[in-house]
Short mmCIF file of C-alpha atoms in Angstrom, two decimals:
data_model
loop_
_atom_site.label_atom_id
_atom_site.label_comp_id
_atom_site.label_asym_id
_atom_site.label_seq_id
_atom_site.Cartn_x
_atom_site.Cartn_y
_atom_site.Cartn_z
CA UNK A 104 0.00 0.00 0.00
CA UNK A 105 1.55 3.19 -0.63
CA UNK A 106 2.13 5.32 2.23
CA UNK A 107 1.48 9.21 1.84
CA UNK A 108 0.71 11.80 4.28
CA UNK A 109 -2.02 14.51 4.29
CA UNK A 110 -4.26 13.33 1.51
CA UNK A 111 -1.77 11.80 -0.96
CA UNK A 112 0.85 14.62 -0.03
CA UNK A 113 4.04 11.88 -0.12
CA UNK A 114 8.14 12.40 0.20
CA UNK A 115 9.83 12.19 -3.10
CA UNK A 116 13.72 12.46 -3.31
CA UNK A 117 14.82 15.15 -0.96
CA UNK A 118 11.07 17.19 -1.53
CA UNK A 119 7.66 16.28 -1.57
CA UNK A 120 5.18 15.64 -4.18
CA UNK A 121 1.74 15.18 -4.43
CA UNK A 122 -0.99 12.56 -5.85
CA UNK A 123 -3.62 13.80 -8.57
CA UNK A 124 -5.37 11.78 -10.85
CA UNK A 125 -5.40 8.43 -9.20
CA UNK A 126 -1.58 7.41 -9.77
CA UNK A 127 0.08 10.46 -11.35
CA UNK A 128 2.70 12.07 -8.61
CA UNK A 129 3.63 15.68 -9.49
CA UNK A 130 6.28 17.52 -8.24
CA UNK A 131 9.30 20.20 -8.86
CA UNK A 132 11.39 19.56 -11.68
CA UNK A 133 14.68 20.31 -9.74
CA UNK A 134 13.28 16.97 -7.48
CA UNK A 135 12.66 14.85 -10.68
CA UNK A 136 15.28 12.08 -10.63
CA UNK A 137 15.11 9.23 -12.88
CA UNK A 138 16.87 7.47 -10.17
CA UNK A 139 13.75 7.42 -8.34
CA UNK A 140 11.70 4.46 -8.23
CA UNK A 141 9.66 4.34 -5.16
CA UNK A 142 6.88 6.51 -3.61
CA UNK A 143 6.06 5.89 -0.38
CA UNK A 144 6.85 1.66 -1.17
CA UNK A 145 5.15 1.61 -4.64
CA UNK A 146 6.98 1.79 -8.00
CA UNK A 147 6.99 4.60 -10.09
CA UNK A 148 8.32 5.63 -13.43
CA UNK A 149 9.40 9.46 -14.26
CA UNK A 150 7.29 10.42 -17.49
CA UNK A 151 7.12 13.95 -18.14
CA UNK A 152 8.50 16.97 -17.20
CA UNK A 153 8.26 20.87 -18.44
CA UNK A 154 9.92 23.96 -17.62
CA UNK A 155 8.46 26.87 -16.96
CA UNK A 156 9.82 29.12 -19.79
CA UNK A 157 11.77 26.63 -22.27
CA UNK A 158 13.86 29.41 -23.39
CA UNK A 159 15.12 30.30 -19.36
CA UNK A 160 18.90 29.86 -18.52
CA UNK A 161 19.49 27.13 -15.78
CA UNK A 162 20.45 30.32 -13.85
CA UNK A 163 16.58 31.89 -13.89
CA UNK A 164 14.28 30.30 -11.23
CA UNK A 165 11.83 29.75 -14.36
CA UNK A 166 14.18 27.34 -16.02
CA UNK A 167 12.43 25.08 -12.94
CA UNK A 168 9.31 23.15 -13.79
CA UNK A 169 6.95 20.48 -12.95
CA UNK A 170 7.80 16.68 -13.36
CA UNK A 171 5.25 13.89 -13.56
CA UNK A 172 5.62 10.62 -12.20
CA UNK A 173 3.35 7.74 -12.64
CA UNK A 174 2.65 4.86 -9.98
CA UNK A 175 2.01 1.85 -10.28
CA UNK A 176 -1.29 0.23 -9.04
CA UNK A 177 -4.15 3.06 -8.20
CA UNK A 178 -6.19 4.54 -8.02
CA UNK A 179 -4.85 6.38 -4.68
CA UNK A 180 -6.32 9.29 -2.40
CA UNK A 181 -5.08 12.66 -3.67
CA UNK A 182 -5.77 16.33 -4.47
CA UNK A 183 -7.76 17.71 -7.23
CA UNK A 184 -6.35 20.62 -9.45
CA UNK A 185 -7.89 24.22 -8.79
CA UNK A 186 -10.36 25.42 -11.78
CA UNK A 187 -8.87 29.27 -11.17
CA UNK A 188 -6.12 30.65 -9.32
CA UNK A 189 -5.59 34.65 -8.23
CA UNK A 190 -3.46 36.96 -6.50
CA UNK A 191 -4.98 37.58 -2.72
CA UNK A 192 -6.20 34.15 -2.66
CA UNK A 193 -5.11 32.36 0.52
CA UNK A 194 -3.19 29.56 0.79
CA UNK A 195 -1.06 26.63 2.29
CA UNK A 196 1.38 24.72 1.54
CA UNK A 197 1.76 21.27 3.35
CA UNK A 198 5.30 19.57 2.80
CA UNK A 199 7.76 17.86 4.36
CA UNK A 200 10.38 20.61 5.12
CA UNK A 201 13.40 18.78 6.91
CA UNK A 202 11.98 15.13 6.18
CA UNK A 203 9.08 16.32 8.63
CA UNK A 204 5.69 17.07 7.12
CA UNK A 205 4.62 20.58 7.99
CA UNK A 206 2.16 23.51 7.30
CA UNK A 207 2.43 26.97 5.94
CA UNK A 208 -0.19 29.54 5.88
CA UNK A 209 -0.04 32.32 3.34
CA UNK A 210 -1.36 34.12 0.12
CA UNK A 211 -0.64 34.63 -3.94
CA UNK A 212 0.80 37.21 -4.78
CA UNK A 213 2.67 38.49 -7.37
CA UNK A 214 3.80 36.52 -10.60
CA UNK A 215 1.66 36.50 -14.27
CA UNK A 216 -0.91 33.83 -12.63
CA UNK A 217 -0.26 31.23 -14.85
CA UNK A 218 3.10 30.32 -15.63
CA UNK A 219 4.61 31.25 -11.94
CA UNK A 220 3.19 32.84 -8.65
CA UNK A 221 4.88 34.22 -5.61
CA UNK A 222 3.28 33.77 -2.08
CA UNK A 223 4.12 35.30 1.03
CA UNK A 224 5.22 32.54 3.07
CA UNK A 225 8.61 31.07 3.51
CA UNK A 226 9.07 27.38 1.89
CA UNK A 227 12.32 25.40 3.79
CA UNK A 228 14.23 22.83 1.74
CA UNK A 229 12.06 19.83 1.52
CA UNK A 230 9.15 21.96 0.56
CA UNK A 231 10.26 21.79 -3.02
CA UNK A 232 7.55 19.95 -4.99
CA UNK A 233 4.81 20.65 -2.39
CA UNK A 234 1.08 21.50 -3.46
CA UNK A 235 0.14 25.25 -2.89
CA UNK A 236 -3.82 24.61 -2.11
CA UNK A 237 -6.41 27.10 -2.00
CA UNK A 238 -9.53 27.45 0.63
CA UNK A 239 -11.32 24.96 -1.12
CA UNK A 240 -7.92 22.18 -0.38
CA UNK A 241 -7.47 22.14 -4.53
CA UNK A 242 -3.94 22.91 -6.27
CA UNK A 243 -3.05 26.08 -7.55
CA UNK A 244 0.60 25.19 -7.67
CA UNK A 245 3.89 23.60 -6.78
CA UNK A 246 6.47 25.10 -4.71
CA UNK A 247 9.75 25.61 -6.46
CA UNK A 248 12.04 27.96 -4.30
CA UNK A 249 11.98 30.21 -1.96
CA UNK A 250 13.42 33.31 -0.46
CA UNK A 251 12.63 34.92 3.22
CA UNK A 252 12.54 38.69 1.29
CA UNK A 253 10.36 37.72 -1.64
CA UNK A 254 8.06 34.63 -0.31
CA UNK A 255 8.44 31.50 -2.56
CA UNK A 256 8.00 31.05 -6.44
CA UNK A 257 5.40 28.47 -7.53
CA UNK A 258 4.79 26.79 -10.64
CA UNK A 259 1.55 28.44 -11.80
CA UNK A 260 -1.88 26.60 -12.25
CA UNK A 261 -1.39 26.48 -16.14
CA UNK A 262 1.62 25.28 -16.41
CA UNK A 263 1.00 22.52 -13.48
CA UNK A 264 -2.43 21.46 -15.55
CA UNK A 265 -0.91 21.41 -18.66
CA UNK A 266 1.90 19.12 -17.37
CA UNK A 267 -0.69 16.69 -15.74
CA UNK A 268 -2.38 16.74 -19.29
CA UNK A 269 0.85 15.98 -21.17
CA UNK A 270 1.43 13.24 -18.50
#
C-alpha cells in the first residue's frame, strides 16, 4: 500500500510531491530524478517533465518546472487541481520541510498567474515539490524555491495542468 501523508501529499527524493489523478505524482522539476523508483513503497516511473519558460537559462528560477511521475497500481487518495487561481487568494502549503511534514499559511501574490506565482510565506528545503492549495484544499501550484525577502515562487496553475495533461 503506498504510504502518503495529508491526503496523498508523499516524500519524493529530498522534496515532496503530491498525488492527482489516481496514480500520477507531481512535483518540482529540480526533485525529478530518474533514479527514483519508489513513492512511499510503490513503483513509479518518471514520465514527463516541463519547464516553466523553455527558453530560461538554468540560472533563472523559471528554467524550474513540474515533473510527472506515474505509480504503479491506483487509483490512490489525492488532491484535485484548482479550476482558477488569483493573486490575494489564501493559501497553504503542506510539505515535508526537513523530512518532517509541515504547514504553511499564506497568500498569492505576485507573478503573471499562470506560468509562476509568488506567495508570502517562507518554503524550507524539503518543501520543493509541495502542493500550494487554496480554501477549497485544490492545487493552484507547486512550490519551487523560496526566499525569506520575496516569499516562494510556484509553478503556476497552467503550467501545473498542462503538465498533468501531457502526463
Amino acid at each position: 500500500t503506498l504510504s502518503a501523508g495529508h491526503q496523498g501529499v508523499v516524500q519524493i527524493g529530498g522534496g515532496t510531491g503530491f498525488i492527482v489523478r489516481g496514480n500520477l505524482v507531481v512535483t518540482a522539476l529540480h526533485c525529478a530524478d530518474k533514479s527514483v523508483e519508489d513513492v512511499g513503497g510503490v513503483r513509479a516511473t518518471l514520465v514527463w517533465k516541463q519547464k516553466m519558460q523553455p527558453q530560461a537559462s538554468s540560472k533563472n528560477i523559471l528554467s524550474d518546472g513540474v515533473a510527472v511521475y506515474r505509480l504503479d497500481g491506483g487509483p490512490y487518495k489525492g488532491l484535485r487541481l484548482a479550476k482558477s487561481a488569483a493573486n490575494g487568494d489564501k493559501v497553504r502549503c503542506v510539505g515535508y520541510a526537513g523530512g518532517r511534514y509541515g504547514v504553511k499559511t499564506g497568500v498569492l501574490r505576485g507573478g503573471d498567474g499562470e506560468n509562476y506565482n509568488q506567495t508570502s510565506f517562507v518554503a524550507q528545503p524539503g518543501d520543493s515539490g509541495s502542493p500550494v492549495l487554496n480554501s477549497d484544499g485544490d492545487v493552484v501550484g507547486v512550490v519551487l524555491a523560496s526566499n525569506p525577502q520575496s516569499g516562494t515562487v510556484v509553478v503556476g496553475l497552467r503550467r501545473m495542468s498542462q503538465a498533468v495533461d501531457n502526463a
